[in-house]
Short mmCIF file of C-alpha atoms and ligand atoms in Angstrom, two decimals:
data_model
loop_
_atom_site.label_atom_id
_atom_site.label_comp_id
_atom_site.label_asym_id
_atom_site.label_seq_id
_atom_site.Cartn_x
_atom_site.Cartn_y
_atom_site.Cartn_z
CA MET N 1 146.42 42.20 122.77
CA GLU N 2 145.97 38.61 121.62
CA ASN N 3 142.25 39.14 121.22
CA ASN N 4 141.64 42.22 119.12
CA ASN N 5 137.91 42.08 119.86
CA MET N 6 138.73 43.16 123.41
CA LEU N 7 140.78 46.20 122.37
CA LEU N 8 137.83 48.54 122.46
CA GLN N 9 136.84 47.50 125.95
CA ASP N 10 137.92 49.64 128.89
CA GLU N 11 138.82 48.81 132.46
CA PHE N 12 135.18 49.10 133.47
CA GLY N 13 133.94 46.62 130.88
CA ARG N 14 132.48 49.27 128.59
CA LYS N 15 132.63 48.26 124.93
CA HIS N 16 133.23 51.12 122.51
CA ASP N 17 131.52 50.53 119.21
CA TYR N 18 130.67 54.13 118.29
CA LEU N 19 133.35 56.33 116.74
CA ARG N 20 132.85 60.05 116.23
CA ILE N 21 135.22 61.53 113.67
CA SER N 22 135.82 65.24 113.35
CA ILE N 23 136.82 65.83 109.75
CA THR N 24 137.60 69.54 110.01
CA GLU N 25 138.20 72.36 112.49
CA HIS N 26 136.75 74.91 110.08
CA CYS N 27 133.21 76.20 110.31
CA ASN N 28 130.92 78.58 108.45
CA LEU N 29 129.22 79.59 111.75
CA ARG N 30 130.65 81.00 114.96
CA CYS N 31 128.28 79.68 117.64
CA THR N 32 129.07 81.48 120.86
CA TYR N 33 128.99 78.34 123.04
CA CYS N 34 131.33 76.44 120.73
CA MET N 35 133.76 78.82 119.08
CA PRO N 36 135.65 81.42 121.17
CA GLU N 37 134.95 85.02 120.11
CA ASP N 38 138.44 85.50 118.64
CA GLY N 39 138.37 82.15 116.81
CA ILE N 40 140.85 79.34 117.36
CA SER N 41 144.33 78.88 115.98
CA LEU N 42 143.82 76.33 113.27
CA THR N 43 146.05 73.29 112.97
CA PRO N 44 148.27 73.44 109.84
CA LYS N 45 146.75 71.36 107.03
CA SER N 46 149.70 68.98 106.94
CA HIS N 47 148.88 67.95 110.52
CA LEU N 48 145.28 67.07 109.67
CA MET N 49 144.09 63.70 108.47
CA ASN N 50 143.71 63.42 104.72
CA ALA N 51 140.90 61.32 103.26
CA ASP N 52 143.03 58.16 103.00
CA GLU N 53 144.09 58.50 106.62
CA ILE N 54 140.53 59.01 107.85
CA VAL N 55 139.37 55.93 105.97
CA SER N 56 142.34 53.86 107.11
CA ILE N 57 141.86 54.71 110.81
CA ALA N 58 138.10 54.23 110.51
CA GLN N 59 138.64 50.83 108.87
CA THR N 60 140.90 49.79 111.77
CA PHE N 61 138.16 50.67 114.23
CA VAL N 62 135.54 48.83 112.18
CA ASN N 63 137.79 45.75 112.20
CA LEU N 64 137.91 46.04 115.98
CA GLY N 65 134.13 46.15 116.30
CA VAL N 66 132.93 49.71 115.67
CA THR N 67 129.45 49.59 114.14
CA LYS N 68 128.51 53.27 114.12
CA ILE N 69 130.43 56.29 112.87
CA ARG N 70 129.32 59.90 113.19
CA LEU N 71 130.97 62.65 111.18
CA THR N 72 131.28 65.98 112.87
CA GLY N 73 133.62 68.98 113.07
CA GLY N 74 133.84 72.06 112.94
CA GLU N 75 131.32 71.88 110.18
CA PRO N 76 131.92 68.58 108.37
CA LEU N 77 130.35 69.72 105.11
CA VAL N 78 132.80 72.61 104.59
CA ARG N 79 135.64 70.17 104.09
CA LYS N 80 136.62 70.31 100.38
CA ASP N 81 136.66 66.54 99.93
CA ALA N 82 133.69 65.90 102.23
CA LYS N 83 131.79 64.03 99.49
CA ASP N 84 134.70 61.68 98.89
CA VAL N 85 135.18 61.05 102.63
CA ILE N 86 131.47 60.40 103.16
CA LEU N 87 131.18 58.03 100.20
CA ARG N 88 134.27 56.08 101.22
CA LEU N 89 133.14 55.73 104.84
CA GLY N 90 129.75 54.66 103.52
CA LYS N 91 131.43 51.57 102.11
CA LEU N 92 132.64 50.37 105.53
CA GLY N 93 129.29 48.78 106.31
CA VAL N 94 128.61 50.77 109.47
CA ASN N 95 125.69 52.92 110.55
CA LEU N 96 127.03 56.23 109.20
CA THR N 97 125.54 59.45 110.55
CA ILE N 98 126.42 63.11 110.54
CA THR N 99 125.98 66.19 112.72
CA THR N 100 125.87 69.40 110.70
CA ASN N 101 124.71 72.97 111.01
CA GLY N 102 122.65 72.30 107.88
CA ILE N 103 123.85 75.19 105.75
CA LEU N 104 125.30 73.06 102.94
CA VAL N 105 122.96 70.10 103.21
CA ALA N 106 121.20 70.71 99.87
CA ASN N 107 124.46 69.95 98.02
CA PHE N 108 124.84 66.63 99.81
CA ILE N 109 121.45 64.92 99.53
CA GLU N 110 122.59 62.47 96.86
CA THR N 111 125.92 61.85 98.63
CA PHE N 112 124.11 61.04 101.87
CA LYS N 113 121.81 58.63 100.07
CA GLU N 114 124.62 56.94 98.21
CA ALA N 115 126.63 56.56 101.44
CA GLY N 116 123.65 55.02 103.22
CA ILE N 117 123.18 57.88 105.69
CA LYS N 118 119.66 57.65 107.06
CA THR N 119 119.72 60.07 109.98
CA VAL N 120 120.98 63.65 109.95
CA ASN N 121 121.41 65.76 113.10
CA ILE N 122 121.03 69.46 112.50
CA SER N 123 122.03 72.02 115.10
CA ILE N 124 119.57 74.86 115.50
CA ASP N 125 119.29 76.76 118.75
CA SER N 126 116.50 79.18 118.02
CA LEU N 127 113.38 79.33 115.88
CA VAL N 128 113.60 83.12 115.92
CA LYS N 129 115.72 84.46 113.09
CA ASP N 130 117.39 87.31 114.99
CA LYS N 131 118.26 85.06 117.90
CA PHE N 132 119.62 82.36 115.62
CA ASN N 133 121.77 84.93 113.85
CA LYS N 134 122.95 86.32 117.17
CA ILE N 135 124.09 83.00 118.60
CA THR N 136 125.70 81.79 115.36
CA ARG N 137 127.16 85.26 114.60
CA ARG N 138 126.13 84.69 110.95
CA GLU N 139 122.93 84.96 108.88
CA TYR N 140 121.90 81.56 107.61
CA PHE N 141 118.56 81.04 109.40
CA ASP N 142 116.38 80.74 106.27
CA ILE N 143 118.75 78.34 104.55
CA VAL N 144 118.88 76.05 107.58
CA GLN N 145 115.08 76.05 107.86
CA LYS N 146 114.76 75.20 104.18
CA ASN N 147 117.28 72.40 104.45
CA ILE N 148 115.52 70.83 107.42
CA ASP N 149 112.35 70.65 105.30
CA LEU N 150 114.34 69.31 102.37
CA LEU N 151 115.75 66.48 104.50
CA LEU N 152 112.24 65.60 105.67
CA GLU N 153 110.93 65.63 102.08
CA GLU N 154 113.79 63.34 101.12
CA LYS N 155 112.73 60.97 103.93
CA PHE N 156 115.76 61.28 106.18
CA ASN N 157 115.32 60.88 109.92
CA VAL N 158 115.95 64.37 111.21
CA LYS N 159 117.13 65.22 114.69
CA LEU N 160 117.47 68.82 115.81
CA ASN N 161 120.19 69.59 118.37
CA VAL N 162 119.26 72.51 120.58
CA VAL N 163 121.78 73.74 123.16
CA LEU N 164 119.74 75.47 125.84
CA ILE N 165 121.11 78.62 127.42
CA LYS N 166 119.30 80.48 130.18
CA SER N 167 117.76 83.82 129.24
CA PHE N 168 118.53 83.07 125.62
CA ASN N 169 116.41 80.20 124.34
CA ASN N 170 114.90 78.46 127.37
CA ASN N 171 111.66 80.28 126.52
CA GLU N 172 111.58 78.33 123.23
CA ILE N 173 111.37 74.83 124.70
CA ILE N 174 107.64 74.55 124.03
CA ASP N 175 107.99 76.09 120.55
CA PHE N 176 110.53 73.41 119.68
CA ILE N 177 108.23 70.71 121.05
CA LEU N 178 105.38 72.16 118.96
CA LEU N 179 107.50 71.48 115.87
CA THR N 180 107.12 67.79 116.62
CA LYS N 181 103.33 68.08 116.40
CA SER N 182 103.11 67.74 112.65
CA LYS N 183 106.72 66.96 111.72
CA ASN N 184 108.30 63.61 112.32
CA ILE N 185 111.46 65.00 113.86
CA GLN N 186 113.24 64.45 117.13
CA VAL N 187 114.18 67.59 119.04
CA ARG N 188 117.14 67.02 121.35
CA PHE N 189 117.63 69.53 124.14
CA ILE N 190 121.29 69.57 125.19
CA GLU N 191 122.56 70.94 128.48
CA PHE N 192 125.15 73.66 127.89
CA MET N 193 128.55 72.08 128.63
CA PRO N 194 131.77 73.78 129.75
CA PHE N 195 134.72 73.89 127.35
CA SER N 196 137.74 76.07 126.91
CA GLY N 197 136.83 79.59 125.79
CA ASN N 198 133.03 79.20 125.75
CA GLN N 199 132.16 81.45 128.70
CA TRP N 200 130.32 78.69 130.46
CA ASP N 201 128.97 79.29 133.89
CA LYS N 202 126.41 77.44 135.87
CA SER N 203 123.91 80.28 135.84
CA LYS N 204 123.51 79.78 132.05
CA LEU N 205 122.69 76.09 132.43
CA VAL N 206 119.14 74.91 131.75
CA SER N 207 119.05 71.61 133.56
CA TYR N 208 117.18 68.40 132.84
CA ALA N 209 114.92 69.13 135.82
CA GLU N 210 114.10 72.62 134.51
CA ILE N 211 113.33 71.31 131.03
CA ILE N 212 110.97 68.71 132.46
CA GLU N 213 109.34 71.36 134.64
CA THR N 214 108.73 73.56 131.59
CA VAL N 215 107.22 70.66 129.65
CA GLN N 216 104.97 69.78 132.58
CA SER N 217 103.80 73.36 132.89
CA GLU N 218 102.42 73.09 129.35
CA TYR N 219 101.28 69.48 129.07
CA LYS N 220 99.41 67.19 131.46
CA LEU N 221 101.36 64.22 132.81
CA SER N 222 99.06 61.91 130.86
CA GLN N 223 100.15 63.61 127.61
CA ILE N 224 103.88 63.15 128.20
CA GLU N 225 105.09 59.72 127.23
CA ARG N 226 108.51 58.49 128.40
CA LEU N 227 109.90 56.46 125.51
CA GLN N 228 112.23 53.50 125.80
CA ASP N 229 115.86 54.65 125.40
CA SER N 230 118.19 52.47 123.38
CA PRO N 231 120.99 50.80 125.40
CA ASN N 232 123.80 53.35 124.91
CA ASP N 233 121.56 56.34 124.38
CA THR N 234 122.87 59.60 125.83
CA ALA N 235 119.36 61.03 125.53
CA LYS N 236 116.29 60.48 127.65
CA ASN N 237 113.47 60.20 125.15
CA PHE N 238 109.93 61.55 125.40
CA LYS N 239 106.93 62.24 123.23
CA ILE N 240 103.76 64.25 123.53
CA ASN N 241 101.34 61.47 122.78
CA SER N 242 99.36 63.27 120.08
CA HIS N 243 102.53 64.44 118.28
CA LEU N 244 104.17 62.83 115.27
CA GLY N 245 107.74 63.46 116.41
CA SER N 246 109.47 63.21 119.76
CA PHE N 247 111.88 65.08 122.00
CA ALA N 248 114.84 64.12 124.13
CA ILE N 249 117.10 65.57 126.79
CA ILE N 250 120.86 65.14 126.86
CA SER N 251 122.01 65.97 130.34
CA SER N 252 125.79 65.51 130.48
CA VAL N 253 126.07 68.14 133.18
CA THR N 254 123.37 67.26 135.71
CA ASN N 255 122.94 63.60 134.92
CA PRO N 256 125.99 62.08 133.22
CA PHE N 257 125.52 58.81 131.37
CA CYS N 258 129.12 57.62 131.63
CA SER N 259 128.33 54.12 132.86
CA THR N 260 126.91 53.15 129.47
CA CYS N 261 129.30 55.22 127.35
CA ASN N 262 130.28 53.47 124.10
CA ARG N 263 131.88 56.48 122.36
CA ILE N 264 135.36 57.29 121.28
CA ARG N 265 136.42 60.35 119.38
CA LEU N 266 138.94 61.02 116.67
CA THR N 267 139.89 64.68 116.19
CA ALA N 268 140.63 66.19 112.77
CA ASP N 269 144.35 66.05 113.59
CA GLY N 270 144.14 62.33 114.18
CA LYS N 271 144.11 62.24 117.97
CA LEU N 272 142.05 59.75 119.91
CA LYS N 273 140.01 61.08 122.83
CA ASN N 274 138.37 58.50 125.05
CA CYS N 275 136.04 61.09 126.58
CA LEU N 276 134.57 64.38 125.42
CA PHE N 277 135.89 65.99 128.60
CA SER N 278 139.36 64.47 128.59
CA ASN N 279 142.44 66.53 127.88
CA SER N 280 144.61 63.49 127.43
CA GLU N 281 144.88 62.52 123.78
CA THR N 282 146.74 59.90 121.78
CA SER N 283 148.04 60.76 118.33
CA LEU N 284 147.15 57.91 116.01
CA LEU N 285 148.06 59.95 112.95
CA GLU N 286 151.76 60.31 113.80
CA VAL N 287 152.11 56.57 114.28
CA LEU N 288 150.10 55.78 111.16
CA ARG N 289 152.36 58.10 109.16
CA ALA N 290 155.41 56.37 110.61
CA GLY N 291 154.02 53.14 109.14
CA GLU N 292 153.53 51.50 112.53
CA SER N 293 150.52 49.76 114.03
CA ILE N 294 148.04 51.99 115.83
CA LEU N 295 146.54 49.06 117.77
CA PRO N 296 148.73 49.35 120.91
CA LEU N 297 147.87 53.06 121.16
CA ILE N 298 144.17 52.39 120.84
CA GLU N 299 144.38 49.80 123.58
CA GLN N 300 146.34 52.08 125.94
CA ASN N 301 143.99 54.97 125.28
CA LEU N 302 140.90 52.93 126.08
CA LEU N 303 142.46 51.43 129.19
CA SER N 304 143.16 54.91 130.54
CA LYS N 305 139.52 55.96 130.23
CA LYS N 306 138.15 57.15 133.56
CA ALA N 307 134.84 55.96 135.01
CA VAL N 308 133.17 59.38 134.88
CA ARG N 309 133.78 62.52 132.75
CA ALA N 310 137.55 62.17 132.47
CA GLY N 311 137.87 61.94 136.25
CA MET N 312 135.77 65.04 136.97
CA ASP N 313 133.39 62.93 138.97
CA ASP N 314 131.76 65.63 141.04
CA ASP N 315 130.18 68.96 140.16
CA LEU N 316 132.96 70.98 141.78
CA LYS N 317 135.61 69.44 139.55
CA PHE N 318 133.43 69.47 136.45
CA GLN N 319 132.57 73.14 136.85
CA ASN N 320 136.10 74.24 137.70
CA PRO N 321 137.40 76.48 134.87
CA GLU N 322 140.96 75.52 135.72
CA LEU N 323 140.09 71.96 134.80
CA PHE N 324 137.72 72.37 131.87
CA SER N 325 139.86 75.04 130.22
CA GLN N 326 142.63 72.45 129.88
CA ASN N 327 140.45 70.64 127.33
CA ARG N 328 140.14 71.75 123.71
CA THR N 329 137.47 74.14 122.51
CA MET N 330 134.34 72.28 121.37
CA ILE N 331 134.93 73.27 117.75
CA ALA N 332 138.29 71.45 117.84
CA ILE N 333 136.77 68.34 119.44
CA GLY N 334 133.63 67.80 117.42
CA GLY N 335 130.94 67.24 120.01
N1 SAM U 1 129.04 72.02 113.05
C1 SAM U 1 128.24 70.90 113.36
C2 SAM U 1 127.02 71.31 114.14
O1 SAM U 1 126.98 72.42 114.67
O2 SAM U 1 126.10 70.51 114.23
C3 SAM U 1 128.97 69.79 114.06
C4 SAM U 1 129.94 70.15 115.14
S1 SAM U 1 129.22 70.77 116.65
C5 SAM U 1 130.67 70.99 117.65
C6 SAM U 1 128.45 69.32 117.31
C7 SAM U 1 127.38 69.56 118.34
O3 SAM U 1 127.97 70.05 119.52
C8 SAM U 1 126.34 70.58 117.92
O4 SAM U 1 125.06 70.02 118.03
C9 SAM U 1 126.50 71.69 118.93
O5 SAM U 1 125.28 72.32 119.22
C10 SAM U 1 127.06 70.95 120.12
N2 SAM U 1 127.78 71.82 121.05
C11 SAM U 1 128.78 72.67 120.75
N3 SAM U 1 129.21 73.29 121.87
C12 SAM U 1 128.47 72.83 122.89
C13 SAM U 1 128.42 73.09 124.30
N4 SAM U 1 129.23 73.93 124.87
N5 SAM U 1 127.51 72.43 125.05
C14 SAM U 1 126.66 71.54 124.46
N6 SAM U 1 126.67 71.23 123.16
C15 SAM U 1 127.55 71.88 122.37
FE1 SF4 U 2 130.29 75.56 113.96
FE2 SF4 U 2 128.82 73.57 114.88
FE3 SF4 U 2 130.48 74.89 116.53
FE4 SF4 U 2 128.33 76.11 115.58
S1 SF4 U 2 128.34 74.31 116.91
S2 SF4 U 2 130.43 76.97 115.64
S3 SF4 U 2 128.10 75.25 113.58
S4 SF4 U 2 131.06 73.64 114.82
#
């Protein structure tokens, strides 16, 4: 512990400089793959991080070498003091980003700008209104569409997160790619991942290989450009060469990218998760509230990080409901 710069390094030499903070478990949508049908039992407010605690923990991580922070949730923008949290984190001098369902974005344009947010990820799983409403179990399609255009007008980099589910939206892959023809957006196709209560099964998975096959059935090989991925990118990046925007595939299920993982996660109740798929968590909030240093806990947590997907290093383990149902629901992790 003498050298704090090493605290965010794990046993495998991976340096963790990207912190994802969930700032709420609440959400104004009920996406079927994220939120169990009967909801989740929400953590009492007193057990959740307040704005000062979020900023304090984030500052500790920045001091240790974190250079990028992503806000997520639940839906981060439903948090009552979201503007305050965003503005305060914007002062930490990191690359601040956000993943949102887009519904409340119009109220936050100035806040994003003031906080230095340049890129906004919006989750949208269908370009067909009825299907969007069905998967989100709410009716906000038009608002989300409008807000995507608003972000583009306001010159934000816009990334669209699309979770692909077989027989639901895999027939929209090309429609999403067509969006990139005249709009400078990045569409990110995400393999459907197993979490507690999300009715995952392998037959619903649209794999990296299937996505590529679909793209190649529409475009000639010479039209599909493989872009350079950045060093810790979870996405494999592509572009149709005549299009303005690009697309990417995030294949945590069929092609995990654990060897270059630089991410750590802080849940809304102040627990550190060293892997999206890990059910072992370390409560930083309790120790912070007791007035003690959180550094030893951060170090222990990072040192216990497994090489691959929280130890589920083969498909059998990863797809075993007895194992993945021990993890939180996605809405309580934050993606
Ligand atoms: N509410 C915000 C939103 O929807 O963008 C932020 C939180 S959400 C949990 C973060 C990301 O996780 C979203 O892009 C969502 O599509 C993705 N996600 C949720 N459940 C997933 C699952 N089972 N497999 C893959 N991605 C998932
Ligand atoms: Fe809410 Fe995002 Fe989960 Fe959908 S994916 S239920 S918008 S937290």
